[in-house]
Short mmCIF file of C-alpha atoms and ligand atoms in Angstrom, two decimals:
data_model
loop_
_atom_site.label_atom_id
_atom_site.label_comp_id
_atom_site.label_asym_id
_atom_site.label_seq_id
_atom_site.Cartn_x
_atom_site.Cartn_y
_atom_site.Cartn_z
CA MET S 1 0.01 0.00 0.02
CA SER S 2 1.44 3.30 -0.80
CA VAL S 3 1.16 6.97 -0.02
CA GLY S 4 1.74 9.80 -2.52
CA THR S 5 4.55 12.29 -1.96
CA PRO S 6 5.56 15.31 -3.99
CA GLY S 7 7.43 14.43 -7.17
CA ASN S 8 5.20 11.45 -7.67
CA THR S 9 7.36 8.98 -5.84
CA ARG S 10 5.31 6.66 -3.84
CA LEU S 11 6.34 5.41 -0.41
CA GLU S 12 5.26 1.90 0.27
CA ILE S 13 5.43 -0.42 3.27
CA ASP S 14 6.96 -3.74 2.20
CA GLU S 15 4.05 -5.57 3.83
CA THR S 16 5.22 -9.11 3.17
CA LEU S 17 8.58 -8.35 4.67
CA LEU S 18 7.10 -6.55 7.68
CA LEU S 19 4.86 -9.61 8.51
CA LYS S 20 7.78 -11.95 8.01
CA GLN S 21 10.01 -9.90 10.42
CA ILE S 22 7.24 -9.72 13.01
CA GLU S 23 7.00 -13.52 12.78
CA LEU S 24 10.78 -14.04 12.96
CA LEU S 25 11.42 -11.61 15.83
CA GLY S 26 8.26 -12.90 17.59
CA LYS S 27 9.80 -16.38 17.61
CA VAL S 28 12.95 -15.40 19.51
CA GLY S 29 12.71 -16.97 22.95
CA ILE S 30 9.80 -19.13 22.00
CA ASP S 31 9.18 -22.31 24.07
CA PRO S 32 7.33 -25.57 23.26
CA SER S 33 4.15 -24.21 24.73
CA GLY S 34 4.08 -21.55 22.02
CA GLY S 35 4.78 -18.64 24.36
CA ARG S 36 7.93 -16.63 24.18
CA THR S 37 9.96 -15.07 27.01
CA ARG S 38 12.60 -12.41 26.40
CA LEU S 39 13.09 -10.83 29.83
CA ALA S 40 15.07 -7.65 29.66
CA LEU S 41 18.80 -8.16 29.16
CA SER S 42 18.48 -11.93 29.05
CA GLU S 43 20.20 -14.09 26.38
CA GLN S 44 16.86 -14.21 24.52
CA ASP S 45 16.59 -10.41 24.64
CA LYS S 46 20.18 -10.26 23.27
CA MET S 47 19.25 -12.55 20.38
CA ALA S 48 16.30 -10.21 19.48
CA ARG S 49 18.55 -7.15 19.81
CA ASP S 50 21.19 -8.63 17.56
CA LEU S 51 18.53 -9.47 14.98
CA LEU S 52 17.12 -6.00 15.12
CA GLN S 53 20.53 -4.46 14.68
CA GLN S 54 21.21 -6.71 11.73
CA TRP S 55 18.00 -5.53 10.05
CA MET S 56 18.80 -1.87 10.81
CA LYS S 57 22.25 -2.24 9.26
CA GLU S 58 20.75 -3.93 6.18
CA LEU S 59 18.86 -0.68 5.66
CA ALA S 60 22.15 1.29 6.17
CA LEU S 61 20.61 3.06 9.24
CA ASP S 62 23.19 4.54 11.58
CA VAL S 63 22.84 2.30 14.64
CA LYS S 64 23.54 3.89 18.13
CA ILE S 65 23.21 2.43 21.50
CA ASP S 66 22.94 4.51 24.68
CA PRO S 67 24.34 3.62 28.18
CA LEU S 68 21.17 1.74 29.15
CA GLY S 69 21.14 -0.35 25.97
CA ASN S 70 18.39 1.59 24.16
CA ILE S 71 18.90 0.91 20.42
CA PHE S 72 18.42 3.65 17.78
CA GLY S 73 18.52 3.19 13.91
CA ILE S 74 18.85 6.58 12.31
CA LEU S 75 17.81 7.51 8.73
CA TYR S 76 19.34 10.97 8.36
CA GLY S 77 17.43 13.80 6.66
CA GLU S 78 18.98 16.76 4.89
CA GLY S 79 21.67 17.24 7.57
CA ASP S 80 23.66 14.58 9.44
CA SER S 81 22.28 15.38 12.89
CA CYS S 82 19.14 14.20 14.65
CA ALA S 83 17.79 17.72 15.18
CA ASN S 84 14.06 17.86 14.80
CA ALA S 85 13.80 14.10 14.40
CA LEU S 86 10.68 12.04 14.31
CA MET S 87 11.16 8.87 16.41
CA ILE S 88 9.11 5.74 15.95
CA GLY S 89 9.69 3.24 18.78
CA SER S 90 8.57 0.60 21.21
CA HIS S 91 10.28 -2.41 22.78
CA ILE S 92 11.34 -5.98 22.05
CA ASP S 93 11.62 -7.41 25.61
CA THR S 94 8.56 -9.41 26.81
CA VAL S 95 6.83 -10.58 29.91
CA ILE S 96 6.98 -14.32 30.80
CA ASN S 97 5.18 -16.60 28.30
CA ALA S 98 4.20 -13.64 26.13
CA GLY S 99 2.45 -13.13 22.81
CA PRO S 100 4.12 -12.45 19.47
CA LEU S 101 3.23 -8.78 19.00
CA ASP S 102 3.62 -6.67 22.16
CA GLY S 103 6.32 -4.19 21.35
CA VAL S 104 7.79 -6.01 18.42
CA TYR S 105 5.04 -4.76 16.12
CA GLY S 106 5.81 -1.10 16.79
CA VAL S 107 9.60 -1.38 16.41
CA LEU S 108 9.37 -3.35 13.14
CA SER S 109 6.69 -1.06 11.69
CA GLY S 110 9.06 1.85 12.33
CA LEU S 111 11.72 -0.11 10.51
CA ALA S 112 9.25 -0.64 7.68
CA VAL S 113 8.76 3.19 7.38
CA ALA S 114 12.51 3.62 7.10
CA ARG S 115 12.62 0.86 4.49
CA ALA S 116 9.88 2.65 2.50
CA PHE S 117 12.23 5.68 2.10
CA ARG S 118 15.14 3.46 1.17
CA GLU S 119 13.19 1.46 -1.39
CA ALA S 120 11.77 4.68 -2.95
CA GLY S 121 15.32 6.04 -3.08
CA MET S 122 14.14 9.05 -1.12
CA ARG S 123 15.66 10.93 1.80
CA PRO S 124 13.30 12.49 4.38
CA ILE S 125 13.75 16.15 5.12
CA ARG S 126 13.76 15.46 8.87
CA PRO S 127 15.66 12.51 10.36
CA LEU S 128 13.73 9.36 11.25
CA ILE S 129 14.92 7.37 14.29
CA VAL S 130 13.71 3.87 14.90
CA ALA S 131 13.97 3.00 18.57
CA ALA S 132 13.84 -0.11 20.73
CA PHE S 133 13.83 0.76 24.43
CA THR S 134 15.31 -1.38 27.17
CA ASN S 135 13.18 -3.10 29.85
CA GLU S 136 9.78 -1.79 28.88
CA GLU S 137 8.05 -4.66 30.62
CA GLY S 138 9.63 -4.34 34.00
CA VAL S 139 9.21 -8.06 34.86
CA ARG S 140 12.84 -8.79 35.77
CA PHE S 141 13.92 -5.30 36.76
CA GLN S 142 11.66 -2.47 38.01
CA PRO S 143 10.47 0.08 37.25
CA ASP S 144 8.99 -0.76 33.89
CA MET S 145 9.53 1.51 30.85
CA MET S 146 12.96 1.91 32.41
CA GLY S 147 14.92 2.44 29.15
CA SER S 148 12.63 5.27 27.97
CA LEU S 149 12.44 6.69 31.51
CA PHE S 150 16.30 6.91 31.47
CA PHE S 151 16.27 8.24 27.95
CA THR S 152 13.92 11.06 28.94
CA GLY S 153 15.85 11.94 32.14
CA GLY S 154 13.43 10.23 34.52
CA ILE S 155 16.01 8.03 36.29
CA PHE S 156 19.78 8.46 36.80
CA LEU S 157 21.96 5.93 34.99
CA ASP S 158 23.59 4.74 38.16
CA ASP S 159 20.26 4.04 39.78
CA ALA S 160 19.05 2.10 36.73
CA LEU S 161 22.26 0.09 36.50
CA ALA S 162 21.96 -0.72 40.25
CA ALA S 163 18.47 -2.15 39.90
CA LYS S 164 18.45 -5.69 41.26
CA GLY S 165 16.56 -8.21 39.12
CA SER S 166 14.11 -10.81 40.41
CA ASP S 167 16.96 -13.26 39.90
CA GLY S 168 19.28 -11.16 42.05
CA VAL S 169 21.41 -9.99 39.10
CA LEU S 170 22.24 -6.33 38.87
CA LEU S 171 20.94 -4.63 35.74
CA GLY S 172 24.38 -3.15 34.88
CA ASP S 173 25.99 -6.60 35.05
CA ALA S 174 23.30 -8.10 32.78
CA LEU S 175 23.66 -5.18 30.36
CA ARG S 176 27.43 -5.63 30.17
CA ARG S 177 27.13 -9.39 29.89
CA ILE S 178 25.01 -9.11 26.68
CA GLY S 179 27.31 -6.40 25.32
CA TYR S 180 24.68 -3.58 25.13
CA ALA S 181 26.18 -0.92 27.39
CA GLY S 182 26.47 1.73 24.66
CA GLY S 183 28.21 5.08 24.57
CA THR S 184 25.72 7.33 22.75
CA ASP S 185 24.66 10.36 24.70
CA PRO S 186 20.86 10.26 24.70
CA SER S 187 20.70 14.02 24.16
CA LEU S 188 22.14 13.44 20.66
CA VAL S 189 19.13 11.42 19.59
CA LEU S 190 16.37 13.19 21.47
CA PRO S 191 13.45 13.59 19.05
CA ALA S 192 11.01 16.51 18.48
CA GLU S 193 8.14 14.01 17.94
CA TYR S 194 7.42 10.45 18.84
CA LEU S 195 5.00 7.90 17.44
CA GLU S 196 4.27 4.40 18.79
CA LEU S 197 2.23 1.78 17.09
CA HIS S 198 0.99 -0.99 19.36
CA VAL S 199 -1.67 -3.67 19.68
CA GLU S 200 -4.36 -2.43 22.14
CA GLN S 201 -3.88 -5.33 24.51
CA GLY S 202 -7.47 -4.69 25.68
CA PRO S 203 -11.03 -5.54 24.43
CA VAL S 204 -12.33 -2.15 23.17
CA LEU S 205 -11.44 -2.01 19.44
CA ASP S 206 -12.08 -5.67 18.87
CA SER S 207 -15.45 -5.68 20.63
CA ILE S 208 -16.86 -2.75 18.56
CA LYS S 209 -14.94 -3.69 15.42
CA ILE S 210 -12.97 -0.44 15.06
CA ASP S 211 -9.79 -0.55 12.88
CA ILE S 212 -7.63 2.14 14.51
CA GLY S 213 -7.40 3.51 18.14
CA VAL S 214 -6.26 7.09 18.39
CA VAL S 215 -4.71 7.06 21.86
CA GLU S 216 -5.15 10.38 23.61
CA HIS S 217 -4.59 9.34 27.22
CA LEU S 218 -2.66 6.75 29.13
CA GLN S 219 -3.58 5.72 32.66
CA GLY S 220 -1.51 6.20 35.84
CA ILE S 221 0.41 3.25 37.20
CA SER S 222 1.36 2.31 40.83
CA TRP S 223 3.53 -0.72 41.40
CA LYS S 224 4.33 -1.79 44.98
CA GLN S 225 5.91 -4.81 46.67
CA ILE S 226 4.32 -5.81 49.99
CA GLU S 227 6.17 -7.99 52.52
CA ILE S 228 4.18 -9.60 55.36
CA SER S 229 6.07 -11.03 58.33
CA GLY S 230 4.16 -13.46 60.44
CA THR S 231 5.09 -16.52 62.56
CA ALA S 232 5.83 -19.87 61.23
CA ASN S 233 3.93 -22.54 63.27
CA HIS S 234 2.57 -26.02 63.04
CA ALA S 235 -0.42 -26.37 60.68
CA GLY S 236 -1.96 -29.08 62.79
CA THR S 237 -1.45 -27.91 66.39
CA THR S 238 -1.84 -24.13 66.18
CA PRO S 239 -5.38 -22.86 66.92
CA VAL S 240 -6.64 -20.00 64.77
CA SER S 241 -6.50 -17.63 67.77
CA MET S 242 -2.69 -18.18 68.11
CA ARG S 243 -1.88 -17.70 64.45
CA HIS S 244 0.09 -14.83 62.85
CA ASP S 245 -0.45 -16.16 59.33
CA ALA S 246 1.32 -14.21 56.62
CA GLY S 247 -0.51 -16.24 54.01
CA TYR S 248 -3.94 -15.44 55.29
CA ALA S 249 -3.07 -11.75 55.57
CA ALA S 250 -1.93 -11.72 51.97
CA ALA S 251 -5.14 -13.35 50.96
CA LYS S 252 -7.19 -10.69 52.75
CA ILE S 253 -5.26 -7.97 50.91
CA ILE S 254 -5.90 -9.64 47.55
CA VAL S 255 -9.66 -9.77 48.25
CA PHE S 256 -9.53 -6.16 49.46
CA LEU S 257 -7.97 -5.07 46.26
CA ARG S 258 -10.53 -6.81 44.07
CA GLU S 259 -13.35 -5.22 46.15
CA LEU S 260 -11.64 -1.79 45.80
CA ALA S 261 -11.60 -2.25 41.99
CA CYS S 262 -15.25 -3.45 41.86
CA ALA S 263 -16.35 -0.42 43.99
CA SER S 264 -14.35 1.99 41.84
CA GLU S 265 -15.19 3.67 38.49
CA ASN S 266 -11.96 2.74 36.65
CA THR S 267 -9.33 1.56 39.11
CA ARG S 268 -7.73 -1.78 38.17
CA THR S 269 -5.81 -3.87 40.67
CA THR S 270 -3.67 -6.97 40.09
CA VAL S 271 -1.59 -9.19 42.34
CA GLY S 272 0.55 -10.94 39.68
CA SER S 273 3.39 -12.33 41.78
CA LEU S 274 3.12 -13.98 45.18
CA ARG S 275 5.60 -16.03 47.26
CA PHE S 276 5.15 -17.69 50.64
CA LEU S 277 7.94 -18.82 52.97
CA PRO S 278 8.90 -21.36 54.09
CA ASP S 279 6.52 -22.64 51.40
CA ALA S 280 5.72 -25.93 53.10
CA ILE S 281 2.34 -27.65 53.17
CA ASN S 282 2.27 -28.08 56.98
CA VAL S 283 3.83 -24.79 58.07
CA ILE S 284 1.83 -21.58 58.65
CA PRO S 285 3.64 -19.06 56.33
CA SER S 286 5.98 -16.78 58.21
CA LYS S 287 6.42 -14.54 55.20
CA ALA S 288 4.46 -13.44 52.15
CA VAL S 289 5.98 -11.30 49.45
CA PHE S 290 3.78 -10.07 46.61
CA THR S 291 3.27 -7.24 44.12
CA VAL S 292 0.40 -4.87 43.60
CA ASP S 293 -0.29 -3.26 40.26
CA MET S 294 -2.89 -0.49 40.57
CA ARG S 295 -3.92 1.73 37.76
CA ASP S 296 -6.42 4.49 37.02
CA PRO S 297 -6.81 7.13 34.29
CA ASP S 298 -7.42 9.70 36.98
CA GLU S 299 -4.55 10.67 39.28
CA GLY S 300 -6.86 11.65 42.15
CA ARG S 301 -8.57 8.28 42.16
CA LEU S 302 -5.23 6.45 41.91
CA VAL S 303 -3.93 8.35 44.95
CA ASP S 304 -7.22 7.52 46.79
CA GLY S 305 -6.82 3.84 45.97
CA GLU S 306 -3.23 3.87 47.29
CA GLU S 307 -4.33 5.59 50.45
CA LYS S 308 -7.16 3.14 51.00
CA LEU S 309 -4.77 0.24 50.65
CA LEU S 310 -2.27 1.67 53.13
CA ALA S 311 -5.08 2.26 55.66
CA PHE S 312 -6.20 -1.34 55.17
CA LEU S 313 -2.67 -2.56 55.76
CA ARG S 314 -2.35 -0.62 59.05
CA GLU S 315 -5.56 -2.19 60.29
CA LEU S 316 -4.61 -5.65 59.17
CA GLN S 317 -1.28 -5.48 61.00
CA MET S 318 -3.04 -5.04 64.23
CA GLU S 319 -5.84 -7.66 63.62
CA GLU S 320 -3.41 -10.43 62.54
CA GLY S 321 -0.34 -9.43 64.65
CA VAL S 322 1.82 -9.33 61.59
CA GLY S 323 4.38 -6.85 60.31
CA ILE S 324 3.78 -5.30 56.90
CA SER S 325 6.35 -3.30 54.81
CA VAL S 326 5.62 -1.67 51.46
CA GLU S 327 8.15 -0.74 48.80
CA THR S 328 7.18 1.37 45.74
CA LEU S 329 8.53 -0.21 42.51
CA ALA S 330 7.08 2.18 40.03
CA ARG S 331 4.81 5.25 40.04
CA PHE S 332 3.80 7.10 36.89
CA LYS S 333 0.98 9.66 36.58
CA PRO S 334 -1.58 9.51 33.79
CA VAL S 335 -0.31 11.07 30.53
CA ARG S 336 -2.17 13.03 27.82
CA PHE S 337 -0.77 12.74 24.35
CA ASP S 338 -0.25 15.52 21.83
CA SER S 339 -3.61 16.58 20.43
CA GLU S 340 -2.24 17.71 17.08
CA LEU S 341 -0.38 14.40 16.54
CA ALA S 342 -3.45 12.49 17.61
CA ALA S 343 -5.51 14.49 15.06
CA ALA S 344 -2.90 13.56 12.43
CA VAL S 345 -3.40 9.83 13.25
CA GLU S 346 -7.21 10.29 13.02
CA ASP S 347 -6.95 12.04 9.67
CA ALA S 348 -4.60 9.40 8.27
CA ALA S 349 -7.05 6.70 9.25
CA ARG S 350 -9.98 8.53 7.68
CA ILE S 351 -8.17 9.18 4.40
CA ARG S 352 -7.37 5.48 4.27
CA GLY S 353 -11.00 4.69 4.87
CA PHE S 354 -10.32 3.02 8.24
CA SER S 355 -12.68 3.45 11.12
CA SER S 356 -11.12 5.00 14.30
CA MET S 357 -11.94 6.09 17.72
CA ARG S 358 -10.25 7.97 20.57
CA ILE S 359 -9.15 5.56 23.25
CA VAL S 360 -7.41 5.47 26.67
CA SER S 361 -4.45 3.13 27.00
CA GLY S 362 -4.83 0.68 29.89
CA ALA S 363 -1.24 -0.50 29.38
CA GLY S 364 1.89 1.43 30.01
CA HIS S 365 4.09 2.33 27.02
CA ASP S 366 7.43 3.98 26.26
CA ALA S 367 5.33 6.76 24.65
CA GLN S 368 4.30 7.90 28.12
CA MET S 369 7.90 8.60 28.90
CA LEU S 370 8.68 10.33 25.55
CA ALA S 371 5.60 12.55 26.22
CA ARG S 372 7.72 14.19 28.99
CA VAL S 373 10.16 15.59 26.46
CA CYS S 374 8.42 15.81 23.07
CA LYS S 375 5.09 15.64 21.21
CA ALA S 376 4.04 12.00 21.46
CA ALA S 377 1.15 9.96 20.28
CA MET S 378 0.08 6.30 19.86
CA ILE S 379 -1.75 4.27 17.34
CA PHE S 380 -3.63 1.06 18.34
CA VAL S 381 -4.84 -1.85 16.41
CA PRO S 382 -7.32 -4.43 17.75
CA SER S 383 -6.31 -7.38 19.97
CA GLN S 384 -8.43 -10.37 19.39
CA ASP S 385 -10.73 -10.89 22.42
CA GLY S 386 -8.61 -8.24 24.20
CA ILE S 387 -5.93 -10.82 25.06
CA SER S 388 -2.30 -9.86 25.70
CA HIS S 389 0.65 -10.82 27.94
CA ASN S 390 -0.43 -14.34 26.82
CA PRO S 391 0.71 -16.57 23.87
CA ALA S 392 -2.84 -16.30 22.54
CA GLU S 393 -2.35 -12.57 21.77
CA HIS S 394 -3.48 -12.14 18.14
CA THR S 395 -4.17 -9.43 15.61
CA THR S 396 -4.93 -10.35 11.96
CA ASP S 397 -2.39 -9.54 9.23
CA GLU S 398 -4.83 -7.05 7.64
CA GLN S 399 -5.30 -5.26 10.99
CA LEU S 400 -1.54 -5.11 11.50
CA LEU S 401 -1.01 -3.72 8.08
CA ARG S 402 -3.65 -1.08 8.51
CA GLY S 403 -1.84 0.18 11.51
CA ALA S 404 1.47 0.21 9.65
CA ARG S 405 -0.15 2.15 6.75
CA VAL S 406 -1.52 4.82 9.10
CA LEU S 407 1.96 4.99 10.68
CA LEU S 408 3.64 5.42 7.30
CA ASP S 409 1.14 8.19 6.28
CA VAL S 410 1.49 10.17 9.47
CA ALA S 411 5.32 9.73 9.53
CA SER S 412 5.91 10.53 5.90
CA GLU S 413 3.71 13.59 6.10
CA ARG S 414 5.79 14.92 9.04
CA LEU S 415 9.13 13.83 7.65
CA GLY S 416 8.68 15.17 4.12
CA HIS S 417 11.29 14.26 1.57
CA THR S 418 13.69 16.10 -0.52
CA GLY S 419 13.24 14.13 -3.73
CA SER S 420 17.00 13.57 -3.84
CA SER S 421 17.98 9.92 -4.02
CA LEU S 422 19.87 8.64 -1.09
O1 HGY O 1 2.66 -3.08 32.40
C1 HGY O 1 2.40 -2.56 31.33
O2 HGY O 1 1.39 -1.97 31.14
C2 HGY O 1 3.36 -2.67 30.18
O3 HGY O 1 3.07 -3.84 29.51
N1 HGY O 1 4.76 -2.66 30.63
MN1 MN O 2 4.22 -3.16 25.05
MN1 MN O 3 3.57 -5.47 27.60
#
């Protein structure tokens, strides 16, 4: 599919190759169950990074890597700097047992836009930067969106490198081990505008059969780790009245969080990771360690949810005679995207004859970090049955290609081209 540009040259996404690359990169880290796992800075992540770099170099993009392993492929415009660049990015790390599209789709669609210029023999007026950010998922190292948070000045490099992974490995050691501690100063590749194409990961577009989501807002995120210290005791001899059961206290908190979400307008709560110690069938747990993911599009309601949780914990400590400590792992306020860029996405969809709607992102994305430093917007395509962070994550080829065409149209409009061959 192509889009007209002055001088009659048509820019086209190589749609067959885009789908092929999504399939190939989506297979890195795959396991027999059909899910793939590419935790940040793992060997699997390295394999995906190496493959992405190879594809960038095949397009003769200037590949740069910053000190946190963020990867940038640059197609220069009229000058040889990145001033006034348009960046198209996302991530290639995954959660555990993930689907094939989350992140990968956006990075490779950006690469497909760069390829469209190359194959048309055209140079953009403004530089185009294709980016893959480190540790978007935040499963191994917190906070999530860490690479783009560092890139936009939201976390010091030393603090990011010192992050201890769920496996006890320091992020800096993992980064060096896979050879992705780069030397590019992020300020040299900071863009003026940012676009991210992503599968919705939720049920909205699929349920009402809309082609394109114009993301105008992204909800706030609060990640905490809660540690409950109780008293290990015999499961058979200890009467309830004598128990200080960390496991039971954790269960009460999980139920409390579900009830808080049900009673709220939009707050979503999830306990995704939970460990008991000593983890024995006949021992009352002395310790429970678990995570709380709380989100809301409204900052006031998110703060209210956090305060309600802390008040509940204070009460529970007394009732159950346990100790409870809370560590904040990530905390990001809701983000509004650039209205002019969002309108450009909407226009591009309309011109293509695709249906579109304004939508709030339930998931976190690197775009929310880029929005701190430049004009940013996102484009969504449907997720079948709203499923994501699951091997069953699926979007049809035609839906994927519609998103890529809209991305091409918005990007090429903003990049312009000189008409001179490269
Ligand atoms: O958690 C999120 O929303 C994103 O997938 N990192
Ligand atoms: Mn993602
Ligand atoms: Mn994700």
